[in-house]
Amino acid sequence: MTEFWLISAPGEKTCQQTWDKLMAATTRTNILSTNHKFSIPDLKVGTLDVLVGLSDELAKLDSFVESVVKKVAQYMADVLEDSRDKVQENLLANGVDLVTYITRFQWDMAKYPIKQSLKNISEIISKQVTQIDNDLKARASAYNNLKGNLQNLERKNAGSLLTRSLADIVKKENFVLDSEYLITMLVVVPKVSYGDWEKTYETLAEMVVPRSSNLLFEDSDSGLFSVTLFRKAIDDFKHKARENKFTVRDFQYNEEEMKADKEEMTRLSTDKKKQFGPLVRWLKVNFSEAFIAWIHIKALRVFVESVLRYGLPVNFQAMLLQPNKKTMKKLREVLNDLYKHLDSSAAAIIDVSALITPVYYSYDH
């Protein structure tokens, strides 16, 4: 994950001079960071009281919108499952990769009209992202239920013979059906005990039909045998089988139930495929919307904090720094030195972090 620092410094005689000073300090001797001007339009300042209140509200909104951005990105990865390598190419903002969007940021006048008050713009963003969050919860819940039901059915058709569904293994001809007296039982026998089974199954209870055992299916550990006996011997047979470490599976051959299970699996699988494409498209669109909203919140915060710290008239330069990972500590020292002439409150923001918060730009899976 790449980190960006978003800072502002008061304008010198011109904002260009502020920019030139930063560039000289961070790139002249060593390239401590890659820097970009961060363009913020002339927003409506409003009253001091409103700005102070907005400062706290925007900090909370910043955290909330970031959490939604990350949730949408994470769910994109969950939905893509085996295609997680395609997550990054689906996480775009306005059709471009996130680094490009941040470093070439332009305020979206259509979505967030600058004639509106700062509070109104923040409320527009809050309402928009809250709706995305609510929609994500609803869509994720529906898709997860569908996926979970399908996985449960798939699980039934996989795994050990001791637990898996036998419906796709057995056939009608394996059973004695519609007999008043006889019944076919299914028994799981460990492979190491095949010999014991063949020797003993006819004597596990009275009324076992001789030579009625057939091996129907094998997995890596066990085999599934059928055996026919009289109904009145069922309990005795189960008891003796358990003593000999043979497992009798409770199974009744019912074609209608088996057909219904297969149809349910087909239906769920089809529904999942139908929902997959629209869901990925929705995630792609709304990741972009949430990410764009988040960067606009960053811009609002820089504007509000800069006016509060540097005063009126509005005169500051917002700058986006991509620190060199190996020289972050040095970069902080350079920034502190560069802006130590500012008053203590203004210097504090530089000292604490030199940024509003690191700007998250990529989903690291």
CSV table of C-alpha atoms in Angstrom, one decimal:
chain,number,residue,atom,x,y,z
A,1,MET,CA,0.0,0.0,0.0
A,2,THR,CA,1.4,3.4,-1.0
A,3,GLU,CA,1.0,6.3,1.4
A,4,PHE,CA,0.5,9.9,0.6
A,5,TRP,CA,0.7,12.9,2.8
A,6,LEU,CA,-1.7,15.8,2.3
A,7,ILE,CA,-0.4,19.1,3.7
A,8,SER,CA,-1.0,22.8,3.4
A,9,ALA,CA,1.2,25.8,4.1
A,10,PRO,CA,0.3,29.5,4.1
A,11,GLY,CA,1.0,31.3,0.9
A,12,GLU,CA,4.1,33.5,0.7
A,13,LYS,CA,3.7,36.5,-1.6
A,14,THR,CA,2.3,34.0,-4.0
A,15,CYS,CA,1.2,30.3,-3.5
A,16,GLN,CA,3.8,29.4,-6.2
A,17,GLN,CA,6.6,30.6,-3.8
A,18,THR,CA,5.2,28.2,-1.1
A,19,TRP,CA,5.3,25.4,-3.7
A,20,ASP,CA,8.8,26.3,-4.8
A,21,LYS,CA,10.1,26.3,-1.2
A,22,LEU,CA,8.6,22.8,-0.6
A,23,MET,CA,10.1,21.5,-3.8
A,24,ALA,CA,13.5,22.9,-3.0
A,25,ALA,CA,13.5,21.5,0.6
A,26,THR,CA,12.3,18.0,-0.4
A,27,THR,CA,14.0,17.4,-3.8
A,28,ARG,CA,17.1,19.6,-4.1
A,29,THR,CA,19.7,17.4,-2.3
A,30,ASN,CA,17.8,14.1,-1.8
A,31,ILE,CA,14.5,13.1,-3.3
A,32,LEU,CA,12.6,12.7,-0.1
A,33,SER,CA,9.2,12.7,-1.8
A,34,THR,CA,7.4,13.0,-5.1
A,35,ASN,CA,5.2,16.1,-4.8
A,36,HIS,CA,2.0,17.3,-6.6
A,37,LYS,CA,0.0,20.4,-6.2
A,38,PHE,CA,-3.4,19.5,-4.7
A,39,SER,CA,-6.0,21.8,-6.3
A,40,ILE,CA,-8.8,23.0,-4.0
A,41,PRO,CA,-11.4,25.5,-5.5
A,42,ASP,CA,-12.5,28.7,-3.8
A,43,LEU,CA,-15.0,27.3,-1.3
A,44,LYS,CA,-17.5,29.3,0.8
A,45,VAL,CA,-15.8,30.0,4.1
A,46,GLY,CA,-18.8,30.8,6.3
A,47,THR,CA,-18.5,31.8,9.9
A,48,LEU,CA,-15.7,30.8,12.4
A,49,ASP,CA,-18.2,28.9,14.6
A,50,VAL,CA,-19.3,26.8,11.6
A,51,LEU,CA,-15.7,26.1,10.7
A,52,VAL,CA,-14.8,25.0,14.2
A,53,GLY,CA,-17.8,22.6,14.3
A,54,LEU,CA,-17.0,21.3,10.9
A,55,SER,CA,-13.5,20.5,11.8
A,56,ASP,CA,-14.7,17.7,14.2
A,57,GLU,CA,-17.5,16.6,12.0
A,58,LEU,CA,-15.2,16.2,9.0
A,59,ALA,CA,-12.7,14.1,11.0
A,60,LYS,CA,-15.5,11.7,11.9
A,61,LEU,CA,-16.9,11.7,8.3
A,62,ASP,CA,-13.3,11.1,7.0
A,63,SER,CA,-13.0,7.9,9.1
A,64,PHE,CA,-16.5,6.7,8.1
A,65,VAL,CA,-16.0,7.2,4.4
A,66,GLU,CA,-12.6,5.5,4.6
A,67,SER,CA,-14.2,2.5,6.3
A,68,VAL,CA,-16.8,2.2,3.5
A,69,VAL,CA,-14.1,2.5,0.8
A,70,LYS,CA,-12.3,-0.4,2.5
A,71,LYS,CA,-15.4,-2.5,3.0
A,72,VAL,CA,-16.4,-2.2,-0.7
A,73,ALA,CA,-12.8,-3.1,-1.7
A,74,GLN,CA,-12.7,-6.1,0.6
A,75,TYR,CA,-16.1,-7.3,-0.6
A,76,MET,CA,-14.9,-7.0,-4.2
A,77,ALA,CA,-12.1,-9.4,-3.3
A,78,ASP,CA,-14.5,-11.8,-1.5
A,79,VAL,CA,-16.9,-11.9,-4.5
A,80,LEU,CA,-14.1,-12.4,-7.1
A,81,GLU,CA,-12.9,-15.4,-5.0
A,82,ASP,CA,-10.5,-17.3,-7.3
A,83,SER,CA,-9.9,-14.2,-9.5
A,84,ARG,CA,-8.4,-12.1,-6.7
A,85,ASP,CA,-5.6,-11.0,-9.1
A,86,LYS,CA,-8.3,-9.0,-10.9
A,87,VAL,CA,-9.3,-7.0,-7.8
A,88,GLN,CA,-6.9,-4.1,-8.5
A,89,GLU,CA,-8.1,-3.6,-12.0
A,90,ASN,CA,-11.6,-3.2,-10.8
A,91,LEU,CA,-10.7,-0.7,-8.1
A,92,LEU,CA,-10.7,2.5,-10.1
A,93,ALA,CA,-11.8,6.1,-9.5
A,94,ASN,CA,-13.4,7.9,-12.5
A,95,GLY,CA,-12.0,5.2,-14.7
A,96,VAL,CA,-8.4,5.7,-13.8
A,97,ASP,CA,-6.1,4.0,-11.2
A,98,LEU,CA,-6.2,5.5,-7.7
A,99,VAL,CA,-2.7,7.0,-7.8
A,100,THR,CA,-3.5,8.9,-11.0
A,101,TYR,CA,-6.8,10.1,-9.6
A,102,ILE,CA,-5.2,11.4,-6.4
A,103,THR,CA,-2.2,13.1,-8.0
A,104,ARG,CA,-4.4,14.8,-10.7
A,105,PHE,CA,-7.3,15.5,-8.4
A,106,GLN,CA,-9.8,18.0,-9.7
A,107,TRP,CA,-12.9,19.1,-7.7
A,108,ASP,CA,-16.1,17.6,-9.1
A,109,MET,CA,-18.3,20.7,-9.5
A,110,ALA,CA,-21.3,18.7,-10.7
A,111,LYS,CA,-21.5,16.4,-7.7
A,112,TYR,CA,-20.4,18.9,-5.1
A,113,PRO,CA,-21.3,22.5,-6.2
A,114,ILE,CA,-19.0,25.0,-4.6
A,115,LYS,CA,-21.8,27.5,-4.4
A,116,GLN,CA,-23.1,25.3,-1.6
A,117,SER,CA,-21.9,25.9,2.0
A,118,LEU,CA,-19.1,23.7,3.4
A,119,LYS,CA,-21.7,22.1,5.7
A,120,ASN,CA,-24.1,21.3,2.8
A,121,ILE,CA,-21.3,19.7,0.8
A,122,SER,CA,-20.2,17.5,3.8
A,123,GLU,CA,-23.9,16.5,4.2
A,124,ILE,CA,-24.2,15.6,0.5
A,125,ILE,CA,-21.1,13.4,0.9
A,126,SER,CA,-22.4,11.9,4.1
A,127,LYS,CA,-25.8,11.0,2.7
A,128,GLN,CA,-24.2,9.6,-0.5
A,129,VAL,CA,-21.8,7.3,1.3
A,130,THR,CA,-24.3,6.2,3.9
A,131,GLN,CA,-26.5,5.1,1.1
A,132,ILE,CA,-23.6,3.1,-0.5
A,133,ASP,CA,-22.9,1.5,2.9
A,134,ASN,CA,-26.6,0.5,3.4
A,135,ASP,CA,-26.8,-0.8,-0.1
A,136,LEU,CA,-23.6,-2.8,0.3
A,137,LYS,CA,-25.0,-4.4,3.5
A,138,ALA,CA,-28.2,-5.4,1.7
A,139,ARG,CA,-26.5,-6.7,-1.4
A,140,ALA,CA,-23.8,-8.6,0.5
A,141,SER,CA,-26.4,-10.2,2.8
A,142,ALA,CA,-28.4,-11.5,-0.2
A,143,TYR,CA,-25.4,-12.7,-2.1
A,144,ASN,CA,-23.8,-14.3,1.0
A,145,ASN,CA,-27.0,-16.2,1.8
A,146,LEU,CA,-27.2,-17.5,-1.7
A,147,LYS,CA,-23.5,-18.4,-1.7
A,148,GLY,CA,-23.8,-20.0,1.8
A,149,ASN,CA,-26.8,-22.2,0.8
A,150,LEU,CA,-24.9,-23.3,-2.3
A,151,GLN,CA,-21.8,-24.1,-0.3
A,152,ASN,CA,-23.8,-26.1,2.2
A,153,LEU,CA,-25.3,-28.3,-0.6
A,154,GLU,CA,-21.8,-28.7,-2.2
A,155,ARG,CA,-20.4,-29.7,1.2
A,156,LYS,CA,-23.1,-32.4,1.5
A,157,ASN,CA,-21.8,-33.9,-1.8
A,158,ALA,CA,-18.2,-33.9,-0.8
A,159,GLY,CA,-16.1,-35.1,2.1
A,160,SER,CA,-16.1,-38.5,3.9
A,161,LEU,CA,-18.6,-41.3,3.2
A,162,LEU,CA,-19.5,-41.0,6.9
A,163,THR,CA,-21.1,-37.6,6.4
A,164,ARG,CA,-21.5,-36.8,2.7
A,165,SER,CA,-24.8,-37.1,0.8
A,166,LEU,CA,-25.2,-40.4,-0.9
A,167,ALA,CA,-27.8,-39.3,-3.4
A,168,ASP,CA,-25.4,-38.9,-6.3
A,169,ILE,CA,-23.6,-42.2,-5.5
A,170,VAL,CA,-26.4,-44.8,-5.3
A,171,LYS,CA,-28.8,-45.9,-8.0
A,172,LYS,CA,-32.3,-47.3,-8.0
A,173,GLU,CA,-31.1,-50.8,-8.9
A,174,ASN,CA,-29.0,-50.9,-5.7
A,175,PHE,CA,-32.1,-51.2,-3.5
A,176,VAL,CA,-34.9,-53.6,-2.8
A,177,LEU,CA,-37.8,-51.2,-3.0
A,178,ASP,CA,-41.5,-51.4,-2.0
A,179,SER,CA,-41.1,-54.7,-0.1
A,180,GLU,CA,-43.1,-55.3,3.0
A,181,TYR,CA,-40.5,-57.5,4.6
A,182,LEU,CA,-37.0,-56.7,3.1
A,183,ILE,CA,-34.9,-53.5,3.2
A,184,THR,CA,-31.5,-52.5,1.8
A,185,MET,CA,-29.1,-50.9,4.2
A,186,LEU,CA,-26.0,-48.9,3.3
A,187,VAL,CA,-22.9,-49.4,5.4
A,188,VAL,CA,-19.6,-47.6,5.5
A,189,VAL,CA,-16.6,-50.0,6.0
A,190,PRO,CA,-13.0,-48.9,6.5
A,191,LYS,CA,-10.8,-50.2,3.7
A,192,VAL,CA,-8.7,-52.1,6.2
A,193,SER,CA,-11.8,-53.9,7.3
A,194,TYR,CA,-13.1,-55.2,4.0
A,195,GLY,CA,-12.1,-58.8,4.8
A,196,ASP,CA,-13.9,-58.6,8.2
A,197,TRP,CA,-17.0,-57.3,6.6
A,198,GLU,CA,-17.1,-60.0,4.0
A,199,LYS,CA,-16.7,-62.7,6.7
A,200,THR,CA,-19.1,-61.3,9.2
A,201,TYR,CA,-21.9,-59.2,7.6
A,202,GLU,CA,-24.2,-62.3,7.1
A,203,THR,CA,-24.0,-63.1,10.8
A,204,LEU,CA,-24.4,-59.6,12.3
A,205,ALA,CA,-28.1,-60.3,12.7
A,206,GLU,CA,-30.5,-63.0,11.9
A,207,MET,CA,-32.4,-62.7,8.7
A,208,VAL,CA,-29.5,-61.1,6.6
A,209,VAL,CA,-29.9,-62.1,3.0
A,210,PRO,CA,-26.8,-64.2,2.1
A,211,ARG,CA,-24.5,-62.9,-0.6
A,212,SER,CA,-26.5,-59.6,-0.7
A,213,SER,CA,-23.6,-57.3,-0.1
A,214,ASN,CA,-22.2,-55.2,-2.9
A,215,LEU,CA,-19.5,-52.5,-3.0
A,216,LEU,CA,-21.1,-49.4,-4.5
A,217,PHE,CA,-18.5,-46.7,-4.0
A,218,GLU,CA,-15.0,-46.0,-2.5
A,219,ASP,CA,-13.2,-42.9,-1.3
A,220,SER,CA,-9.6,-42.8,0.0
A,221,ASP,CA,-10.5,-44.3,3.4
A,222,SER,CA,-13.7,-46.4,3.1
A,223,GLY,CA,-16.1,-48.2,0.9
A,224,LEU,CA,-19.9,-48.0,0.8
A,225,PHE,CA,-21.6,-51.4,0.8
A,226,SER,CA,-25.2,-52.3,0.4
A,227,VAL,CA,-26.7,-55.3,2.3
A,228,THR,CA,-30.3,-56.6,2.3
A,229,LEU,CA,-32.1,-57.9,5.4
A,230,PHE,CA,-35.5,-58.4,6.9
A,231,ARG,CA,-37.0,-55.2,8.4
A,232,LYS,CA,-37.4,-56.8,11.8
A,233,ALA,CA,-33.6,-57.2,12.1
A,234,ILE,CA,-32.7,-53.6,11.5
A,235,ASP,CA,-32.0,-52.6,15.2
A,236,ASP,CA,-30.0,-55.7,15.9
A,237,PHE,CA,-28.0,-55.3,12.7
A,238,LYS,CA,-27.2,-51.7,13.5
A,239,HIS,CA,-26.1,-52.5,17.0
A,240,LYS,CA,-23.8,-55.4,15.9
A,241,ALA,CA,-22.4,-53.3,13.0
A,242,ARG,CA,-21.5,-50.5,15.5
A,243,GLU,CA,-19.7,-53.1,17.7
A,244,ASN,CA,-17.6,-54.1,14.7
A,245,LYS,CA,-16.8,-50.5,13.7
A,246,PHE,CA,-19.0,-50.6,10.6
A,247,THR,CA,-21.2,-47.4,10.2
A,248,VAL,CA,-24.8,-47.8,9.0
A,249,ARG,CA,-25.9,-44.7,7.1
A,250,ASP,CA,-29.5,-43.7,7.6
A,251,PHE,CA,-30.7,-43.4,4.0
A,252,GLN,CA,-34.0,-44.0,2.2
A,253,TYR,CA,-34.0,-44.1,-1.6
A,254,ASN,CA,-36.5,-41.4,-2.6
A,255,GLU,CA,-36.3,-40.3,-6.2
A,256,GLU,CA,-38.4,-37.2,-5.8
A,257,GLU,CA,-36.3,-35.8,-2.9
A,258,MET,CA,-33.1,-36.6,-4.7
A,259,LYS,CA,-34.4,-34.8,-7.9
A,260,ALA,CA,-35.5,-31.8,-5.7
A,261,ASP,CA,-32.0,-31.6,-4.2
A,262,LYS,CA,-30.3,-31.6,-7.6
A,263,GLU,CA,-32.8,-29.0,-8.9
A,264,GLU,CA,-32.1,-26.8,-5.9
A,265,MET,CA,-28.4,-27.0,-6.5
A,266,THR,CA,-28.8,-26.1,-10.2
A,267,ARG,CA,-31.1,-23.2,-9.2
A,268,LEU,CA,-28.7,-21.8,-6.6
A,269,SER,CA,-25.7,-22.2,-9.0
A,270,THR,CA,-27.6,-20.4,-11.8
A,271,ASP,CA,-28.8,-17.6,-9.4
A,272,LYS,CA,-25.3,-17.1,-8.2
A,273,LYS,CA,-24.0,-16.7,-11.7
A,274,LYS,CA,-26.8,-14.3,-12.6
A,275,GLN,CA,-26.1,-12.1,-9.6
A,276,PHE,CA,-22.3,-12.2,-9.9
A,277,GLY,CA,-21.9,-9.8,-13.0
A,278,PRO,CA,-24.3,-7.1,-11.7
A,279,LEU,CA,-22.8,-7.3,-8.2
A,280,VAL,CA,-19.3,-6.8,-9.5
A,281,ARG,CA,-20.4,-3.9,-11.6
A,282,TRP,CA,-22.2,-2.3,-8.7
A,283,LEU,CA,-19.1,-2.7,-6.5
A,284,LYS,CA,-16.9,-1.2,-9.2
A,285,VAL,CA,-19.2,1.8,-9.7
A,286,ASN,CA,-19.7,2.4,-5.9
A,287,PHE,CA,-16.0,1.9,-5.0
A,288,SER,CA,-15.3,4.7,-7.4
A,289,GLU,CA,-18.1,6.9,-5.9
A,290,ALA,CA,-16.9,6.2,-2.4
A,291,PHE,CA,-13.3,6.8,-3.1
A,292,ILE,CA,-14.0,10.1,-5.0
A,293,ALA,CA,-16.2,11.2,-2.0
A,294,TRP,CA,-13.3,10.3,0.4
A,295,ILE,CA,-10.7,12.5,-1.5
A,296,HIS,CA,-13.2,15.4,-1.6
A,297,ILE,CA,-13.5,15.0,2.2
A,298,LYS,CA,-9.8,15.2,2.4
A,299,ALA,CA,-9.9,18.4,0.4
A,300,LEU,CA,-12.6,19.9,2.6
A,301,ARG,CA,-10.5,19.1,5.7
A,302,VAL,CA,-7.4,20.7,4.3
A,303,PHE,CA,-9.5,23.8,3.4
A,304,VAL,CA,-11.2,24.1,6.8
A,305,GLU,CA,-8.0,23.4,8.8
A,306,SER,CA,-6.0,25.9,6.7
A,307,VAL,CA,-8.5,28.7,7.2
A,308,LEU,CA,-8.7,28.0,10.9
A,309,ARG,CA,-4.9,28.0,11.3
A,310,TYR,CA,-3.8,30.6,8.7
A,311,GLY,CA,-6.7,33.0,8.9
A,312,LEU,CA,-8.4,35.1,6.2
A,313,PRO,CA,-8.2,36.0,3.4
A,314,VAL,CA,-7.8,32.4,2.2
A,315,ASN,CA,-4.2,32.0,1.1
A,316,PHE,CA,-2.6,28.6,1.3
A,317,GLN,CA,-1.1,26.0,-1.0
A,318,ALA,CA,-2.3,22.4,-0.6
A,319,MET,CA,0.3,19.8,-1.5
A,320,LEU,CA,0.3,16.0,-1.9
A,321,LEU,CA,3.5,14.3,-1.0
A,322,GLN,CA,4.4,10.7,-1.7
A,323,PRO,CA,7.2,10.0,0.7
A,324,ASN,CA,10.2,7.9,-0.1
A,325,LYS,CA,9.8,5.0,2.3
A,326,LYS,CA,13.4,5.0,3.3
A,327,THR,CA,13.5,8.7,4.1
A,328,MET,CA,10.2,9.3,5.9
A,329,LYS,CA,11.9,10.3,9.2
A,330,LYS,CA,14.1,12.8,7.3
A,331,LEU,CA,11.1,14.2,5.4
A,332,ARG,CA,9.3,14.9,8.7
A,333,GLU,CA,12.4,16.7,10.0
A,334,VAL,CA,12.7,18.8,6.8
A,335,LEU,CA,9.0,19.8,7.0
A,336,ASN,CA,9.3,20.7,10.7
A,337,ASP,CA,12.3,22.8,9.9
A,338,LEU,CA,10.6,24.4,6.9
A,339,TYR,CA,7.5,25.5,8.8
A,340,LYS,CA,8.9,26.1,12.3
A,341,HIS,CA,8.3,29.8,11.8
A,342,LEU,CA,4.6,29.3,11.9
A,343,ASP,CA,2.7,29.8,15.2
A,344,SER,CA,2.6,26.9,17.7
A,345,SER,CA,-0.8,25.7,16.7
A,346,ALA,CA,0.0,25.7,13.0
A,347,ALA,CA,3.3,24.0,13.6
A,348,ALA,CA,1.7,21.3,15.7
A,349,ILE,CA,-0.1,19.8,12.8
A,350,ILE,CA,3.2,19.5,11.0
A,351,ASP,CA,4.9,18.0,14.0
A,352,VAL,CA,2.2,15.5,14.7
A,353,SER,CA,1.8,14.1,11.2
A,354,ALA,CA,2.5,16.7,8.4
A,355,LEU,CA,-0.8,15.5,7.0
A,356,ILE,CA,-4.4,15.1,7.6
A,357,THR,CA,-4.2,11.3,7.5
A,358,PRO,CA,-2.2,9.0,5.2
A,359,VAL,CA,-4.3,8.7,2.0
A,360,TYR,CA,-5.1,5.0,1.4
A,361,TYR,CA,-4.9,4.4,-2.3
A,362,SER,CA,-4.8,0.7,-3.0
A,363,TYR,CA,-6.4,-2.5,-1.8
A,364,ASP,CA,-3.6,-4.8,-0.5
A,365,HIS,CA,-4.8,-8.3,-0.8
